[in-house]
XYZ file of C-alpha atoms in Angstrom:
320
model
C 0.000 0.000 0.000
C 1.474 3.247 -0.980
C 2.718 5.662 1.854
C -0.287 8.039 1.703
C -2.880 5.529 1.685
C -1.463 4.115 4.405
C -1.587 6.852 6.540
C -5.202 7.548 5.989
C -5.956 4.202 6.395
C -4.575 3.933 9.779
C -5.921 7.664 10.856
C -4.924 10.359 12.983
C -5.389 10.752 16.871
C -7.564 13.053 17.757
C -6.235 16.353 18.468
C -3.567 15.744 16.611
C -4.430 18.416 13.941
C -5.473 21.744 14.577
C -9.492 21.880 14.558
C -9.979 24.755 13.147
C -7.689 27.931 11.194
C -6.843 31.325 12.724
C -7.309 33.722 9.907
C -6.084 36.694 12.174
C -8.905 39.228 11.534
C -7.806 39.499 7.450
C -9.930 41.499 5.495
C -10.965 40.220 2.033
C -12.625 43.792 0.582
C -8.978 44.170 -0.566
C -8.817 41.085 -2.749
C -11.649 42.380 -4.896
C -9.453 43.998 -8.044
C -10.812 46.995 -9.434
C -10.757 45.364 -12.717
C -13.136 43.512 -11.879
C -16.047 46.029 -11.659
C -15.674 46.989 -15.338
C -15.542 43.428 -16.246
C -19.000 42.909 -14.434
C -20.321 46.543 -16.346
C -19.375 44.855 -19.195
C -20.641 41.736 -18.807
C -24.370 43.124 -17.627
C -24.232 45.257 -21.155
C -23.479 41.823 -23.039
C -26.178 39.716 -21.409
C -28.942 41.954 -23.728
C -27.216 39.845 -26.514
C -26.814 36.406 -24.829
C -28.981 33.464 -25.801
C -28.016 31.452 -22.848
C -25.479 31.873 -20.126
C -22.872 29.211 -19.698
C -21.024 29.530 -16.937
C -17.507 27.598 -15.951
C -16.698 26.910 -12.370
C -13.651 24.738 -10.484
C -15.541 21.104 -10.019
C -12.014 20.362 -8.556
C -11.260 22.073 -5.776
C -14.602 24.592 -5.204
C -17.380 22.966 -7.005
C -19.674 25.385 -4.720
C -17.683 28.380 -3.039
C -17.320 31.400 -4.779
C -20.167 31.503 -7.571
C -21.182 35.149 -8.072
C -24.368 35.924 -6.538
C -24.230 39.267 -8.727
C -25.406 37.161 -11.692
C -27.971 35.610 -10.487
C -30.899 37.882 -11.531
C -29.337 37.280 -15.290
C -29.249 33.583 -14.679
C -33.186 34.005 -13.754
C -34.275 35.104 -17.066
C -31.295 33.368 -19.681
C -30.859 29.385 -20.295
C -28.135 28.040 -17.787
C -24.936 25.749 -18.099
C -22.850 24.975 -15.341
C -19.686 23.602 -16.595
C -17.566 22.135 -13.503
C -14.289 21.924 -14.961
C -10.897 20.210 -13.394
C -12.969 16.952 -12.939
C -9.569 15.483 -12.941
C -8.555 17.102 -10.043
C -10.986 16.604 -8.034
C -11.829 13.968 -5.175
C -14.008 11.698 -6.350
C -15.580 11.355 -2.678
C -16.352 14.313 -2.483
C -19.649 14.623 -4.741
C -21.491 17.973 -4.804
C -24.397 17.224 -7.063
C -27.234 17.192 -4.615
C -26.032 20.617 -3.304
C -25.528 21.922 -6.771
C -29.089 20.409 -7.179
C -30.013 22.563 -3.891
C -28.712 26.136 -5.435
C -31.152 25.907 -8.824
C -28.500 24.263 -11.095
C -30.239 21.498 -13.036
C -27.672 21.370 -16.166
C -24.669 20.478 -15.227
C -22.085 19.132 -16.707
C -18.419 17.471 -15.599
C -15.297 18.562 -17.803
C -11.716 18.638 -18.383
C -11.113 21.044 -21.086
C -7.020 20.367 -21.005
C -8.002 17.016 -22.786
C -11.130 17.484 -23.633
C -13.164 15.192 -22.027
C -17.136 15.843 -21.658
C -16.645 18.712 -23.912
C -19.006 17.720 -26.576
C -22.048 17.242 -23.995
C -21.841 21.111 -23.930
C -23.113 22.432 -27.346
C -26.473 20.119 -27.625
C -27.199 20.903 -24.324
C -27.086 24.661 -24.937
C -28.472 23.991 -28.145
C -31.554 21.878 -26.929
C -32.099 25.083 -24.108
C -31.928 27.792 -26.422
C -34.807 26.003 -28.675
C -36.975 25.583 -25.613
C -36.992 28.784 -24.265
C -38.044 32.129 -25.323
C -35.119 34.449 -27.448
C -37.145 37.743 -26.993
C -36.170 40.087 -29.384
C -33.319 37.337 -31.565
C -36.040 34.761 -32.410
C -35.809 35.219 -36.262
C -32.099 34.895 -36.227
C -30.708 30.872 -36.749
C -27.287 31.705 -34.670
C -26.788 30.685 -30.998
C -25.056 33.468 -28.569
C -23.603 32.433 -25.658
C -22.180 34.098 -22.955
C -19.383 32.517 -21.177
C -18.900 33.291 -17.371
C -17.421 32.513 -14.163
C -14.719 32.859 -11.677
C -10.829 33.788 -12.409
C -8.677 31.107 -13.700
C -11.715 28.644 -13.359
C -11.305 27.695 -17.493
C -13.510 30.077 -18.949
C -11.104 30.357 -22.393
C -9.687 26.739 -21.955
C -13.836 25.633 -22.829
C -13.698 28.045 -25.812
C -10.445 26.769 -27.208
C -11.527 23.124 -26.765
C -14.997 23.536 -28.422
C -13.006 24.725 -31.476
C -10.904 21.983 -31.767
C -13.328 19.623 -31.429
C -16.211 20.809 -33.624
C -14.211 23.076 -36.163
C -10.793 21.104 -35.701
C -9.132 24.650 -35.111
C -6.804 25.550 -33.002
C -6.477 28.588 -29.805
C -8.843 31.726 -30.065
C -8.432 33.374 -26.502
C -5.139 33.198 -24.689
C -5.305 31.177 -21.293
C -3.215 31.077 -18.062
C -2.705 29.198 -14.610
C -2.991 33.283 -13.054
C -6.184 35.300 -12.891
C -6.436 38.442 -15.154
C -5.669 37.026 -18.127
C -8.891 37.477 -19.769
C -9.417 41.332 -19.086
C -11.804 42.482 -21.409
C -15.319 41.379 -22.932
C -13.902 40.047 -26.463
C -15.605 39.538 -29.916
C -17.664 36.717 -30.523
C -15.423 33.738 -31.305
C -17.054 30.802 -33.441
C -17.439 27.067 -31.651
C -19.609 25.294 -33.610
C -21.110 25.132 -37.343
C -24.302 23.311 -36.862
C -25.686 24.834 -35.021
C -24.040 28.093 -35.797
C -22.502 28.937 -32.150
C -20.777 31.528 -30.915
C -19.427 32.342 -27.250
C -17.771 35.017 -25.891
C -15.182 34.873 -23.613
C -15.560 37.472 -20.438
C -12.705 38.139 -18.028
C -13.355 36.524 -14.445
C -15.192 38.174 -12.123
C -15.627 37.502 -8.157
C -18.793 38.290 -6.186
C -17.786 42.149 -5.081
C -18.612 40.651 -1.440
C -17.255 37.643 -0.360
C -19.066 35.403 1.921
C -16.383 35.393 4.578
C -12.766 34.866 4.701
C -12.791 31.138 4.386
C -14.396 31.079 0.893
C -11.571 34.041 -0.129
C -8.800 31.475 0.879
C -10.512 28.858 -0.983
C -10.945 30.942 -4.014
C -7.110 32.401 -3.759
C -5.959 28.620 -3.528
C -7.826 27.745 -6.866
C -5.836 30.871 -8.156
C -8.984 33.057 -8.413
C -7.047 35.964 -6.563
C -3.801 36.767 -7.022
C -1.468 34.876 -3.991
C 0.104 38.328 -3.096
C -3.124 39.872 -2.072
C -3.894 37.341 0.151
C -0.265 36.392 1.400
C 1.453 32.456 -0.056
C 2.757 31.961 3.551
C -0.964 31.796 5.124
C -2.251 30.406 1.728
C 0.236 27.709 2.329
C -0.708 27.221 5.868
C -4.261 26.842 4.858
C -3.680 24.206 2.726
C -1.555 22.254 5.082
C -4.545 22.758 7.253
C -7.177 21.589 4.608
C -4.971 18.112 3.767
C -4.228 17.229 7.372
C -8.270 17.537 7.862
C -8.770 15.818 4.924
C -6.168 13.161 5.419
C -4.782 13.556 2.553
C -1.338 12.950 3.286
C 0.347 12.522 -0.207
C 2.477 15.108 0.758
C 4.448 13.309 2.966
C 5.774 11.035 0.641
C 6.211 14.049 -1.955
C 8.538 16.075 -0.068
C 10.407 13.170 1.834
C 8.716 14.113 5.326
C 8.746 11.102 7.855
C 5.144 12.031 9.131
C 2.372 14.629 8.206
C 3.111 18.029 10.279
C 0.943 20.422 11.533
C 2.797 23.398 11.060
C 4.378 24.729 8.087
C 7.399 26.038 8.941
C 9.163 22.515 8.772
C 7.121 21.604 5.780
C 8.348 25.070 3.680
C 11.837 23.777 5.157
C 11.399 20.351 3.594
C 10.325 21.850 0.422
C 13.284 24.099 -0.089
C 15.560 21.770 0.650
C 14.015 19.063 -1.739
C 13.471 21.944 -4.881
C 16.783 23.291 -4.248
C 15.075 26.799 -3.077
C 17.463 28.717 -1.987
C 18.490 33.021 -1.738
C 21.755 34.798 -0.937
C 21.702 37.025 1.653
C 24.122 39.819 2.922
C 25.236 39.664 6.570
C 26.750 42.283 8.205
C 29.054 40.925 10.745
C 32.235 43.213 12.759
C 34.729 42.039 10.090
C 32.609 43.391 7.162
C 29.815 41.737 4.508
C 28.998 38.248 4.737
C 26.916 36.502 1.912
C 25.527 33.610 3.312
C 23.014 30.917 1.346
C 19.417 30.866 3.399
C 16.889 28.605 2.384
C 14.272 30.940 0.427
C 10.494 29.825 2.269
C 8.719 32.489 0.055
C 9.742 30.426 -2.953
C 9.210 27.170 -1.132
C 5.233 28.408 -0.107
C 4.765 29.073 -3.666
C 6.056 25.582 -4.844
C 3.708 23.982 -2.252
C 0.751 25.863 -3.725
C 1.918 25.273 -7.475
C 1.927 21.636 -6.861
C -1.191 21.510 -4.963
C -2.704 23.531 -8.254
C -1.367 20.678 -10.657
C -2.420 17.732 -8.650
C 0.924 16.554 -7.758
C -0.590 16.002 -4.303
C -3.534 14.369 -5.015
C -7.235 14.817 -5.752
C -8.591 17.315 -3.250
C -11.589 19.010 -2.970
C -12.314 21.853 -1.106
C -15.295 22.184 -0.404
């Protein structure tokens, strides 16, 4: 049995964890870009235009924090997708479709856009909506519109760019990125389909204005929905340590050579560094002049922990 499994197998004394996470009075008004309100201007003016809504979300890690509650008026009166993308990612026992169920979402569907998979389910689904419901002023024309929407960094362009290459064998329209902010602007329509005639515009993310608390901010900064410097990669890093130990998901023991999950992260940023070679030179000043002296660099080592958390390296979590 591998190491990992092992350890959750066998379990964890209680109290051996911490029970709960010490945020430290952080305020998350600040992690709200100011981007982001033109992107949601924008994104109002385009719904006028939108045959259905579909909107992409992280099934991985956050398959129900974080969905913008500013939407939801539009989402009243427009067709709905929910694409959950990541589905590779994610921890397959941790299911969320009776809660998704619970919010109003009644077409879902599972994807992972990097290769693909579920992809097609997409455009007959929006195409079987659109035909059942009422297009208002666009019911002469024979084209489908479709607004694409969600989070930061949740795959909003990586859907567009896979719909093309499967049903027009073409290759990237819309630049994507592991960081949120790539998408900044509401762009042109960009052609998916042929028959039907699709097209879906790409929208830059955007997160509800008020977040529910600090918790679902952490969340949605470990996904990479806000940038790690506005929230801080040391206590990002800490949270997640926090989140796997709870979990048991101890993969990371094996990962970064540890001899037993830890409960702190100083020694687990130590292990890191030492194991990815993350190191900084630093200038001492001692009574005999400059000293440069190697120091193990934990900034670097926080952001490796996230990065590999991010790409799965250890293991299928779910947050939520």
């Amino acid at each position: 049995m591998r190491v990992w499994a092992a350890l959750r197998a066998a379990g964890t004394a209680p109290g051996a964890f911490r029970e709960r996470f010490e945020f430290g009075g952080r305020d998350v008004a600040s992690w709200f870009p100011r981007h982001m309100a033109k992107g949601l201007r924008q994104m109002r003016l385009a719904l006028r235009r939108a045959d259905c809504l579909v909107e992409v979300h992280d099934r991985s890690h956050i398959p129900l924090s974080g969905r913008n509650p500013a939407l939801q008026e539009a989402l009243g009166i427009r067709p709905h997708v929910l694409v959950l993308n990541k589905m590779d990612l994610a921890d397959p026992r941790r299911q969320p479709v009776s809660q998704l169920r619970q919010q109003g979402c009644s077409h879902v569907v599972f994807t992972d856009c990097q290769r693909d998979v579920n992809v097609k389910k997409v455009v007959p689904m929006v195409a079987r909506l659109v035909a059942d419901g009422p297009r208002y002023h666009r019911a002469e024309s024979s084209e489908h519109n479709i607004l694409v929407i969600g989070v930061p960094n949740a795959g909003k362009s990586s859907l567009i760019n896979s719909l093309r290459r499967l049903h027009l064998k073409k290759g990237k329209a819309t630049a994507v990125g592991g960081e949120p902010g790539i998408t900044k602007a509401v762009l042109s329509r960009i052609q998916v389909c042929e028959k039907p005639l699709m097209y879906l515009v790409d929208t830059p993310g955007v997160l509800p204005p008020r977040l529910g608390d600090v918790e679902t901010g952490m969340k949605l900064a470990l996904c990479g929905a806000i940038r790690d410097h506005l929230v801080g990669e040391d206590v990002m890093a800490d949270y997640l340590l926090y989140t796997l130990n709870k979990q048991q998901q101890f993969r990371y023991v094996q990962c970064y050579g540890l001899g037993q999950p830890c409960d702190h992260i100083e020694p687990l940023l130590k292990h890191v560094a030492l194991s990815q070679g993350r190191t900084q030179k630093v200038k001492v000043l001692t009574g005999t002049g400059n000293v440069n002296m190697m120091m193990l660099n934990y900034p670097a080592a926080a952001y490796e922990f996230l990065r590999d958390f991010r790409a799965g390296r250890l293991g299928r979590v779910t947050l939520d």
